C-alpha positions as a Python dict, from the first residue, in 0.01 Angstrom:
ca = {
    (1, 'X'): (0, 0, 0),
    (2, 'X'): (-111, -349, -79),
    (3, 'X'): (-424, -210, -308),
    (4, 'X'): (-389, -331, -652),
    (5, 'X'): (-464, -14, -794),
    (6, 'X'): (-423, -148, -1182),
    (7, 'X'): (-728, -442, -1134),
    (8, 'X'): (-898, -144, -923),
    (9, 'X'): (-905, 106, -1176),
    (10, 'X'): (-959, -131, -1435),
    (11, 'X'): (-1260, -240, -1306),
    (12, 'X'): (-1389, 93, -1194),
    (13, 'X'): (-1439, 181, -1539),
    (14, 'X'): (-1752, -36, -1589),
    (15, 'X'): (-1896, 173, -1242),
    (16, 'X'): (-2042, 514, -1333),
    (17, 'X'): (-2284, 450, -1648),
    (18, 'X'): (-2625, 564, -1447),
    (19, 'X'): (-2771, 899, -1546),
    (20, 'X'): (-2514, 1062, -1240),
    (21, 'X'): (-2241, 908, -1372),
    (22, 'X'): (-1997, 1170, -1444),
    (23, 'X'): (-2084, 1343, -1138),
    (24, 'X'): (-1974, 1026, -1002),
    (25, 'X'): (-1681, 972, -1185),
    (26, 'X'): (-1574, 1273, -1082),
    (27, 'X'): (-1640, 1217, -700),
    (28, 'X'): (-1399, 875, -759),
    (29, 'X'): (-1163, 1125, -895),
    (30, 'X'): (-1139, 1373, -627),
    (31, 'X'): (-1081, 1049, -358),
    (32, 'X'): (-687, 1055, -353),
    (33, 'X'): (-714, 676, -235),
    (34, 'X'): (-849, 569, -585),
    (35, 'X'): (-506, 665, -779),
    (36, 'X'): (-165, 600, -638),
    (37, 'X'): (6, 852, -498),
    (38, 'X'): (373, 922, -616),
    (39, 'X'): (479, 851, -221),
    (40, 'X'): (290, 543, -220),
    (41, 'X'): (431, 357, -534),
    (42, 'X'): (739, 437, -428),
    (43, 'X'): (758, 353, -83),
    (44, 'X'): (591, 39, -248),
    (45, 'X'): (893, -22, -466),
    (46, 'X'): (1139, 3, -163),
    (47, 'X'): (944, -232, 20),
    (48, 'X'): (971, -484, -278),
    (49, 'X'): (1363, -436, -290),
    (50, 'X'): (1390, -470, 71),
    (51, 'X'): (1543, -117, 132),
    (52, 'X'): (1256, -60, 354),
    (53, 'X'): (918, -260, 569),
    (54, 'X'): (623, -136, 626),
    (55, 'X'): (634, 31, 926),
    (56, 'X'): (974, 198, 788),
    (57, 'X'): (903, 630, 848),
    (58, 'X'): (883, 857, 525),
    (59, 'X'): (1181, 1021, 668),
    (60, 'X'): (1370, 701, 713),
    (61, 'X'): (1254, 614, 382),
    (62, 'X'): (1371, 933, 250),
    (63, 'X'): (1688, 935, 416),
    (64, 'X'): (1779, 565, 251),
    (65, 'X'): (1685, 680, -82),
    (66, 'X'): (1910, 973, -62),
    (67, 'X'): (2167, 811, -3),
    (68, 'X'): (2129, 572, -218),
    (69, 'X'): (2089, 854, -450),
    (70, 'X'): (2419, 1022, -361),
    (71, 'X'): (2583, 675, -448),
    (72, 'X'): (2519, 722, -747),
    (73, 'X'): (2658, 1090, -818),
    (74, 'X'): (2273, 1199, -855),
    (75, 'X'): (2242, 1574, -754),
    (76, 'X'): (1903, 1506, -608),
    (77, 'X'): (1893, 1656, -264),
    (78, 'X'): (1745, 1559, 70),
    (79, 'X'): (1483, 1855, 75),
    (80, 'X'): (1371, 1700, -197),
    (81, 'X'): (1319, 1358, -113),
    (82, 'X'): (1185, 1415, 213),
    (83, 'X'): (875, 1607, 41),
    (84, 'X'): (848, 1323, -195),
    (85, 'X'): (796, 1110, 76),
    (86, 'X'): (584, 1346, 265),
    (87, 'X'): (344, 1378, -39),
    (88, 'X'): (414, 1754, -25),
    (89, 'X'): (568, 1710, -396),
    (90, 'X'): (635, 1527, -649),
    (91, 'X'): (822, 1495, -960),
    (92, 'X'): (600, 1712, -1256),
    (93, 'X'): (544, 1463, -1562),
    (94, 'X'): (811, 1741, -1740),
    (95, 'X'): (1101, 1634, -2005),
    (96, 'X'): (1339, 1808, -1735),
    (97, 'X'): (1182, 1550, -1431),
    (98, 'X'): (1229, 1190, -1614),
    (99, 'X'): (1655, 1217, -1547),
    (100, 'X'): (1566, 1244, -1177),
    (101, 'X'): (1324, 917, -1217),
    (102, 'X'): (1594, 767, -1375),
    (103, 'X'): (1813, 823, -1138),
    (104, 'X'): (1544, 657, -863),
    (105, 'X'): (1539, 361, -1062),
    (106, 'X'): (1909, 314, -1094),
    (107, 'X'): (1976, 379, -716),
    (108, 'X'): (1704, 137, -631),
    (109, 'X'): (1901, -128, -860),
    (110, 'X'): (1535, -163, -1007),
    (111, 'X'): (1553, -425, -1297),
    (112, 'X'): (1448, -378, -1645),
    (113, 'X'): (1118, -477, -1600),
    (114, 'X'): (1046, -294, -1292),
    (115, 'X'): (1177, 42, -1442),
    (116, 'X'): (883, 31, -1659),
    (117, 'X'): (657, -33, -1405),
    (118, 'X'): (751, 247, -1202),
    (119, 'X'): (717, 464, -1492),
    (120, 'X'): (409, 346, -1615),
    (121, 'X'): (225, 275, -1284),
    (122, 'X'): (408, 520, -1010),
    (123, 'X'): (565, 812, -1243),
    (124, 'X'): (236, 810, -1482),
    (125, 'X'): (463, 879, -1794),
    (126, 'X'): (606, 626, -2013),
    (127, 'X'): (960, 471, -1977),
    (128, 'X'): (1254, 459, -2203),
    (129, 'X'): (1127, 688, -2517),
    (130, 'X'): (1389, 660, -2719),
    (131, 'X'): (1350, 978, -2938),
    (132, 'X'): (1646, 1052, -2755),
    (133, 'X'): (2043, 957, -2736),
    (134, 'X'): (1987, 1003, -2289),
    (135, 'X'): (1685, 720, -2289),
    (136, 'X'): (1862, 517, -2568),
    (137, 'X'): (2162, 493, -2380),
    (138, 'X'): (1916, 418, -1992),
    (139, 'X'): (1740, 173, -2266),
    (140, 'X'): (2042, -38, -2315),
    (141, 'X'): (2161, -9, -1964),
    (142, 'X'): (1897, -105, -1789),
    (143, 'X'): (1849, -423, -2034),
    (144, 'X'): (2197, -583, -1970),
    (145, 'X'): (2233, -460, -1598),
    (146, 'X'): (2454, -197, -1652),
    (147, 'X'): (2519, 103, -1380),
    (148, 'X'): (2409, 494, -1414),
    (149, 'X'): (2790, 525, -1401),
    (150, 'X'): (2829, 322, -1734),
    (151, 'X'): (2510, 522, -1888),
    (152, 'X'): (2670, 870, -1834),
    (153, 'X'): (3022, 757, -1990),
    (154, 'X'): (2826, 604, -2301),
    (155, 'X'): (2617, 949, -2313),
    (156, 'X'): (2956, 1178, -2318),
    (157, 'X'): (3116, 954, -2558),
    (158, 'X'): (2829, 992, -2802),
    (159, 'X'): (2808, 1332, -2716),
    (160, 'X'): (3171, 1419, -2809),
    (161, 'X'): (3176, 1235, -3080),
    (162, 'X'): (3126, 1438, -3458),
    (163, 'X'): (2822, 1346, -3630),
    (164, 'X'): (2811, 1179, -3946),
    (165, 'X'): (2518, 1314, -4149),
    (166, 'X'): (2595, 1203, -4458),
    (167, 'X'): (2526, 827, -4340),
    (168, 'X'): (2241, 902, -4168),
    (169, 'X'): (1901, 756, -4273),
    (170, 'X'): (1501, 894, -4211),
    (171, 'X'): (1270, 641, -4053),
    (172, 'X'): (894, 647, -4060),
    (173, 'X'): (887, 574, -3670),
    (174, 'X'): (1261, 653, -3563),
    (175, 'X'): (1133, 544, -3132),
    (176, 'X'): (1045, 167, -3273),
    (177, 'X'): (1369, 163, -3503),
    (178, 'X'): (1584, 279, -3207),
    (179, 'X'): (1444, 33, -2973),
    (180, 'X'): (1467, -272, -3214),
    (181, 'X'): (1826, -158, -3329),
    (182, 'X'): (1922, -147, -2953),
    (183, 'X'): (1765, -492, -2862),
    (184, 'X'): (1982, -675, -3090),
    (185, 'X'): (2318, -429, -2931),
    (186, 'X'): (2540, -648, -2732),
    (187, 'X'): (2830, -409, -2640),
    (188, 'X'): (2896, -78, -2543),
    (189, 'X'): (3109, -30, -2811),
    (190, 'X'): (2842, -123, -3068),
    (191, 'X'): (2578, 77, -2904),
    (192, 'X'): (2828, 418, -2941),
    (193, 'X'): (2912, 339, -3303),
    (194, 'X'): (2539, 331, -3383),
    (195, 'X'): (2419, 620, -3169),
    (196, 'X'): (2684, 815, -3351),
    (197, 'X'): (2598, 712, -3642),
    (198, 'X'): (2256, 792, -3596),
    (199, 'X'): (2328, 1116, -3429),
    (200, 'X'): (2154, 1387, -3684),
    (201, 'X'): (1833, 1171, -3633),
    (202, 'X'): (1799, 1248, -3265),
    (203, 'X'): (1783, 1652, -3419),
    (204, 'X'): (1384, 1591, -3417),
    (205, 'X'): (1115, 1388, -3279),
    (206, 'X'): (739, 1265, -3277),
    (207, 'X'): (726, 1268, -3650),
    (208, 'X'): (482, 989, -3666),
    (209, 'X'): (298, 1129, -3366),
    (210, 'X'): (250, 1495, -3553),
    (211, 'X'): (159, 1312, -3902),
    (212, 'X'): (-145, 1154, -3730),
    (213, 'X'): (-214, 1447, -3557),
    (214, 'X'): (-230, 1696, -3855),
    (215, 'X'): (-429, 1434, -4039),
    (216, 'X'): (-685, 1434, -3722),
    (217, 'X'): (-699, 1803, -3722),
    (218, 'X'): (-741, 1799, -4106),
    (219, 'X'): (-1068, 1538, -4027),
    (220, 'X'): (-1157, 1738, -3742),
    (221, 'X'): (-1206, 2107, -3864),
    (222, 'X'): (-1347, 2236, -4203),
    (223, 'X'): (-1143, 2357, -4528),
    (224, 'X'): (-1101, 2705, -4630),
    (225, 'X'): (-1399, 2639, -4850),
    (226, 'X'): (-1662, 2485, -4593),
    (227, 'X'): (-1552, 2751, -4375),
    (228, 'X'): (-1703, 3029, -4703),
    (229, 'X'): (-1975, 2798, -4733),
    (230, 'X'): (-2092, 2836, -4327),
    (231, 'X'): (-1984, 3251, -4330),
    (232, 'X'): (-2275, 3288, -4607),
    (233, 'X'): (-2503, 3044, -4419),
    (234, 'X'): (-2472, 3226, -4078),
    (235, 'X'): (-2544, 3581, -4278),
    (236, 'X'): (-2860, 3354, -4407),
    (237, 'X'): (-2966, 3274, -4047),
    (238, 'X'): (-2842, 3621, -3948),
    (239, 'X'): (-3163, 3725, -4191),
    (240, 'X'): (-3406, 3506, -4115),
    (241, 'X'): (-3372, 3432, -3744),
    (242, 'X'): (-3345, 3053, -3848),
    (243, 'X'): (-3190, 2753, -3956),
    (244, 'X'): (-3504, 2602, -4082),
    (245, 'X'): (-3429, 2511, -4487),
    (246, 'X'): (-3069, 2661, -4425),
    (247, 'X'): (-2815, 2417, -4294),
    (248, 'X'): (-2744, 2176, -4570),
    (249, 'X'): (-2799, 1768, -4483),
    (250, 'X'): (-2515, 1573, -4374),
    (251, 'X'): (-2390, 1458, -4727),
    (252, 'X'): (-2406, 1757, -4851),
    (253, 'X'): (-2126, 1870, -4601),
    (254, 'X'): (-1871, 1720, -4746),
    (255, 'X'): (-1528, 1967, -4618),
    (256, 'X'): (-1716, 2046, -4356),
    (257, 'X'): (-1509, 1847, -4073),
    (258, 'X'): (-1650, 1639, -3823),
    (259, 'X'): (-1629, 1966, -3574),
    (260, 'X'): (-1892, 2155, -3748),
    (261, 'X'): (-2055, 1841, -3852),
    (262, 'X'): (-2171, 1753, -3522),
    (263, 'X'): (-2262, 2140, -3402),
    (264, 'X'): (-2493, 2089, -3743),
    (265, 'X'): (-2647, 1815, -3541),
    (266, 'X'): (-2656, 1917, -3205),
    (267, 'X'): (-2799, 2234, -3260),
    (268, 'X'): (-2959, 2251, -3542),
    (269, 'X'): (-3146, 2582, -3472),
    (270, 'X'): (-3063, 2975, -3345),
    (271, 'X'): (-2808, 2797, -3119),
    (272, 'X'): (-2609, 2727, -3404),
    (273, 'X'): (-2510, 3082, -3474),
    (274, 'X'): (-2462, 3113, -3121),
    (275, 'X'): (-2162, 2836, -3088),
    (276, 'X'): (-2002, 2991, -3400),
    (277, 'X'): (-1985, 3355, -3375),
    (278, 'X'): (-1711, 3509, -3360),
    (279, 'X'): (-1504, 3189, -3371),
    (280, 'X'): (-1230, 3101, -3604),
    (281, 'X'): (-1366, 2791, -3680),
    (282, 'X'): (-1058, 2659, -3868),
    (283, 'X'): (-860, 2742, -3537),
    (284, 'X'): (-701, 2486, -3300),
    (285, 'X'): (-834, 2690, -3038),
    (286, 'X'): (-1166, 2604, -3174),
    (287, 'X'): (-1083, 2233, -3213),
    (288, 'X'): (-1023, 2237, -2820),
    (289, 'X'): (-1260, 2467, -2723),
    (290, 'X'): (-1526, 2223, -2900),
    (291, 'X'): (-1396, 1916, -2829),
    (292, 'X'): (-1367, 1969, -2446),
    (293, 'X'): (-1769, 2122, -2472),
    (294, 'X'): (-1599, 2421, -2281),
    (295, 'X'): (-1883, 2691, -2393),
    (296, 'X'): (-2200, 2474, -2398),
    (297, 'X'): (-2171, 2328, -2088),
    (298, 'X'): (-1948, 2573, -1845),
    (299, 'X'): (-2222, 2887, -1939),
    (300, 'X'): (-2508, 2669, -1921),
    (301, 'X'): (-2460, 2503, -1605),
    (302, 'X'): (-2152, 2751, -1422),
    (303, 'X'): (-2256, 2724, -1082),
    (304, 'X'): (-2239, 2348, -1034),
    (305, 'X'): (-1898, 2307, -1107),
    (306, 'X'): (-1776, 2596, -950),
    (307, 'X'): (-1909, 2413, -570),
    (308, 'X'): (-1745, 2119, -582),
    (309, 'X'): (-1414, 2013, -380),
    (310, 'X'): (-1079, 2015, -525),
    (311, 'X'): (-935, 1769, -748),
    (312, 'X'): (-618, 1583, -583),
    (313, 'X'): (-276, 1699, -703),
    (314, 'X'): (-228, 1330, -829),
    (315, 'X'): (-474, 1380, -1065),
    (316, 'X'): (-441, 1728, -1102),
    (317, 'X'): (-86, 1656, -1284),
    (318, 'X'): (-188, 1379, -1479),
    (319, 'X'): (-444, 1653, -1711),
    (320, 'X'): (-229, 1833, -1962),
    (321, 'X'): (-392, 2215, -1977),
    (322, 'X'): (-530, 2389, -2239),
    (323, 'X'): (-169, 2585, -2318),
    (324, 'X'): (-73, 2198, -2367),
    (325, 'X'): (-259, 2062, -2620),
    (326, 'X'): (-230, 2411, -2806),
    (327, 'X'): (99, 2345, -2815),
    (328, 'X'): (110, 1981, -2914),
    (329, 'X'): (-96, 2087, -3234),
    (330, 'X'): (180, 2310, -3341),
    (331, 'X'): (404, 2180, -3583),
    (332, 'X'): (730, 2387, -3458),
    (333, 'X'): (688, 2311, -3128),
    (334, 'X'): (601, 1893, -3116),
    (335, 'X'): (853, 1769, -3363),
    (336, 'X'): (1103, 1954, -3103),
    (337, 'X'): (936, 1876, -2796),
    (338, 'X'): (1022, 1561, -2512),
    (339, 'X'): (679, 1590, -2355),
    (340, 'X'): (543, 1260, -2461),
    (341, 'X'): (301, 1270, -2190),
    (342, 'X'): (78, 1548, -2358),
    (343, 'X'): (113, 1464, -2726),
    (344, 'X'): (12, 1128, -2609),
    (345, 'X'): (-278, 1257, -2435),
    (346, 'X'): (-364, 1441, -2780),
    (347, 'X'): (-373, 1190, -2944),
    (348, 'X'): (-585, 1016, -2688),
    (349, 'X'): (-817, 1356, -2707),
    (350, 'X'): (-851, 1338, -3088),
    (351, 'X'): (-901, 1016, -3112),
    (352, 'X'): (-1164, 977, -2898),
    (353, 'X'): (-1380, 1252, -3030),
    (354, 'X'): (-1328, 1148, -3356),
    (355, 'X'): (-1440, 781, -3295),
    (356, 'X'): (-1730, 924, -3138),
    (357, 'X'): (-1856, 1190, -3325),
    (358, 'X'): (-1839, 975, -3625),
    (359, 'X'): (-2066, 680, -3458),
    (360, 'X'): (-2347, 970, -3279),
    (361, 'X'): (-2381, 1128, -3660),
    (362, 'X'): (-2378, 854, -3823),
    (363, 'X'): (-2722, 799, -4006),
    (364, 'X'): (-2692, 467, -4207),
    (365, 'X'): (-2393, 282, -3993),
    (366, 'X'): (-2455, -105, -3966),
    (367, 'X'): (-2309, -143, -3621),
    (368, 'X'): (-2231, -521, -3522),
    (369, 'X'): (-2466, -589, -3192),
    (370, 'X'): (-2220, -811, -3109),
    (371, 'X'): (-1894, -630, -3034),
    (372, 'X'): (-1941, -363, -2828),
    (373, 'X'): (-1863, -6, -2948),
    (374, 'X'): (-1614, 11, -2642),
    (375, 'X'): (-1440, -250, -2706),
    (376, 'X'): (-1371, -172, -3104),
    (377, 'X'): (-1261, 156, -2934),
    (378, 'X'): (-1006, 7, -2737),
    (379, 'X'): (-891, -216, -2979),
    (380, 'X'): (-848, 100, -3228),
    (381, 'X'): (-683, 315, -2978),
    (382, 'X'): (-448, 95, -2866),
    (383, 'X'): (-297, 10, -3241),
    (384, 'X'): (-257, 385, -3283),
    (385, 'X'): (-83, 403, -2987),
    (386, 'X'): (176, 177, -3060),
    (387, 'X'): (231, 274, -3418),
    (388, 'X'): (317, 618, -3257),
    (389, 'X'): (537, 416, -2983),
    (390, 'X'): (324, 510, -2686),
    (391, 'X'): (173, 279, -2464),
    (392, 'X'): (-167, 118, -2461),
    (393, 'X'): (-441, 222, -2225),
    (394, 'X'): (-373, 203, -1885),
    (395, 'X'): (-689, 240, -1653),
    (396, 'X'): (-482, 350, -1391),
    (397, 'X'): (-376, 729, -1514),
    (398, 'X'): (-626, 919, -1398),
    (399, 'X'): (-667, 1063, -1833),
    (400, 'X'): (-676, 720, -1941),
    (401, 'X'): (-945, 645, -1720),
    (402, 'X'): (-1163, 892, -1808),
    (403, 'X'): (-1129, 819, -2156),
    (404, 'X'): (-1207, 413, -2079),
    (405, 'X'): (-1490, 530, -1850),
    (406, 'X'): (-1668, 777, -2110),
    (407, 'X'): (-1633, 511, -2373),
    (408, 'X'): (-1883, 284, -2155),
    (409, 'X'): (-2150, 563, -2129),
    (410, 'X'): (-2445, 586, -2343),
    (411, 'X'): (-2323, 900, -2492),
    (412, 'X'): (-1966, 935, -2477),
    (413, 'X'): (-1871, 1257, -2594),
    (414, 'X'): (-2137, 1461, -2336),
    (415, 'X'): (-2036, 1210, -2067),
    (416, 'X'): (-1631, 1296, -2094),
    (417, 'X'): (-1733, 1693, -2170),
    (418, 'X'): (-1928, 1684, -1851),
    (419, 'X'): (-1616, 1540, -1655),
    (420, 'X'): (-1341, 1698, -1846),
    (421, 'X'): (-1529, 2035, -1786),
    (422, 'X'): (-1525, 2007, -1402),
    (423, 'X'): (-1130, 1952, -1446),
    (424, 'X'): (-1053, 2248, -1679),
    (425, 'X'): (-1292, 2506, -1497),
    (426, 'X'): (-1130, 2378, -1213),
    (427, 'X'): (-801, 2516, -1337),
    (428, 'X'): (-934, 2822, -1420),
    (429, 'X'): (-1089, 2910, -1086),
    (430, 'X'): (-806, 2797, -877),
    (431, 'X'): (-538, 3008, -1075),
}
């Protein structure tokens, strides 16, 4: 309970860079001791505010917090505590799960600052994303010491209230506007007249989030005319039973996306057919399928990851699935969604590869010895981050880490295909 997990973590990234190191990584992974359990950080909290010790039971524990809980009007019953104490469950990292974590952190009388924290470091989500008129409201309560009483009354109010959509405004990034606005609130008055106010621009969110994302995927995957361009080179290859004098060089593929640009690379040879038949290769699915190195390494190598142990749930929960991400790339579906968690996780996804790829195909780069390539990566990351309103890296969440931990290998992308394919198959073969 007294293990500083975020130092831990953080240094744990700089541990696995020997030729095993993603079988390593994973084997730090699959020790439930390395990331904190949702029971731990918060019997850790209730320590801190004194509503428990240390050698306070999990059902004592439980039965403080749910009363606590009931104090509050929260519908969140016993059952349920209990297991979260008991490590049997735990709150899914959901849009329809961050009310109850709310309510934790308002029965706790947890203070601004350690809201976050819970969030961030216990909860593995972010805190306060204020896309929406719920977390606005928890936003401003929880910054001048207000109740979960006071929040609820503010939320109906707004609620009832008309909206006013002729006075309402677009924002590039409405999350960082909202925040800001809200800082400078003093009153609950003020705060109802501008959430009204603003009420037609809660309709939508992650607008910022989707425009980097489409401009990824548009990087990522090749336009309608590459993708001509590579159907008449695999019917060349189809002929000759080669790529030799067939796949054009590197400048010369100029729409071809970075995708196909580094398959040109890899395999430059029969195998190249062999990763794009039959493949939409202007498909999301594709994107993923590529991205993750789902076929190259799961049918070359099968039986290794199939005998290995399970993966704890901890971590388990923190790896958006396939279904995820699909979604997140959808236009229809993120611009309506509250699932920060995975779109942030996209973007960590994209980004990576695309920082990557770009640097292993590079043929004339002028690389500064100086800085590590890690480090610019961070440094990069982190700014996109919070231009979308997400938060930086955080060694910690078991996705973050293996993002920090591939970024220190000598090749990133096989490194973090090699780990990321002993989650996913994983999935598959325990469903």
């Amino acid at each position: 309970m007294n293990k500083n997990y975020t130092q831990y973590n953080s240094d744990s990234i700089y541990s696995f860079m020997d030729e095993d190191g993603a079988d390593k990584a994973m084997d730090f992974l699959r020790d439930p001791d390395n990331f904190r359990a949702f029971h731990q950080g918060l019997s850790e909290i209730m320590i801190k505010k004194e509503y428990a010790c240390t050698d306070t039971s999990p059902n004592e524990m439980a039965r403080v917090l749910s009363k606590k809980l009931q104090e509050i009007g929260s519908p969140i019953s016993l059952t349920t505590v209990i297991s979260w104490f008991t490590g049997e469950h735990r709150p899914k990292i959901e849009a329809g799960y961050r009310k109850q974590i709310y309510e934790i952190c308002f029965a706790l009388n947890l203070s601004f600052e350690e809201t976050i924290w819970f969030f961030n470091h216990v909860y593995y989500d972010r805190a306060f994303n204020c896309h929406t008129i719920d977390e606005s409201v928890f936003y401003f309560c929880f910054k001048n010491g207000m109740s979960y009483k006071d929040a609820l009354t503010i939320i109906d109010e707004v609620e009832q209230a008309p909206a006013t959509s002729s006075s309402a405004k677009k924002y590039p990034n409405y999350t960082l506007f909202v925040k800001q606005r809200v800082e400078d609130i003093k009153s609950k008055e003020e705060l109802i007249s501008f959430l009204v106010l603003n009420k037609e621009n809660f309709s939508t969110w992650n607008e910022t989030a989707y425009a980097l994302l489409d401009n990824l995927v548009n990087e990522l995957l090749p336009s309608e005319n590459a993708k001509n361009e590579i159907e008449k080179i695999k019917r060349k290859i189809k002929l000759k039973n080669t790529t030799h004098g067939i796949l054009p060089e590197q400048k010369n593929q100029k729409e071809w996306g970075l995708i196909m640009k580094e398959i040109a690379f890899e395999f430059p040879n029969e195998t190249f057919l062999e990763m794009i038949e039959k493949k939409n290769i202007r498909s999301k699915n594709f994107l993923l399928e590529t991205i993750l190195g789902l076929k190259q390494i799961i049918e070359t190598d099968k039986e290794r990851f199939i005998d290995k142990m399970s993966i704890p749930d901890v971590v388990k929960a923190n790896f958006p699935s396939r279904k995820t991400l699909s979604d997140v790339l959808s236009e229809s579906k993120v611009t309506q969604s509250k699932s920060y968690d995975s779109i942030r996780k996209t973007i960590l996804l994209l980004e990576f590869y695309r920082f990557w790829c770009e640097i292993k195909i590079a043929t004339d780069a002028d690389f500064d010895d100086e800085i590590p390539l890690s480090d610019v990566f961070f440094d990069e990351m982190n700014a996109t981050l919070q231009e979308c309103g997400y938060e930086e890296l955080y060694a910690g969440n078991p996705f973050d880490w293996i993002i920090m931990c591939s970024a220190q290998a000598d090749d990133p992308l096989w490194y973090f295909r090699e780990c990321m394919s002993m989650i996913l198959l994983n999935e598959r073969t325990e469903s």
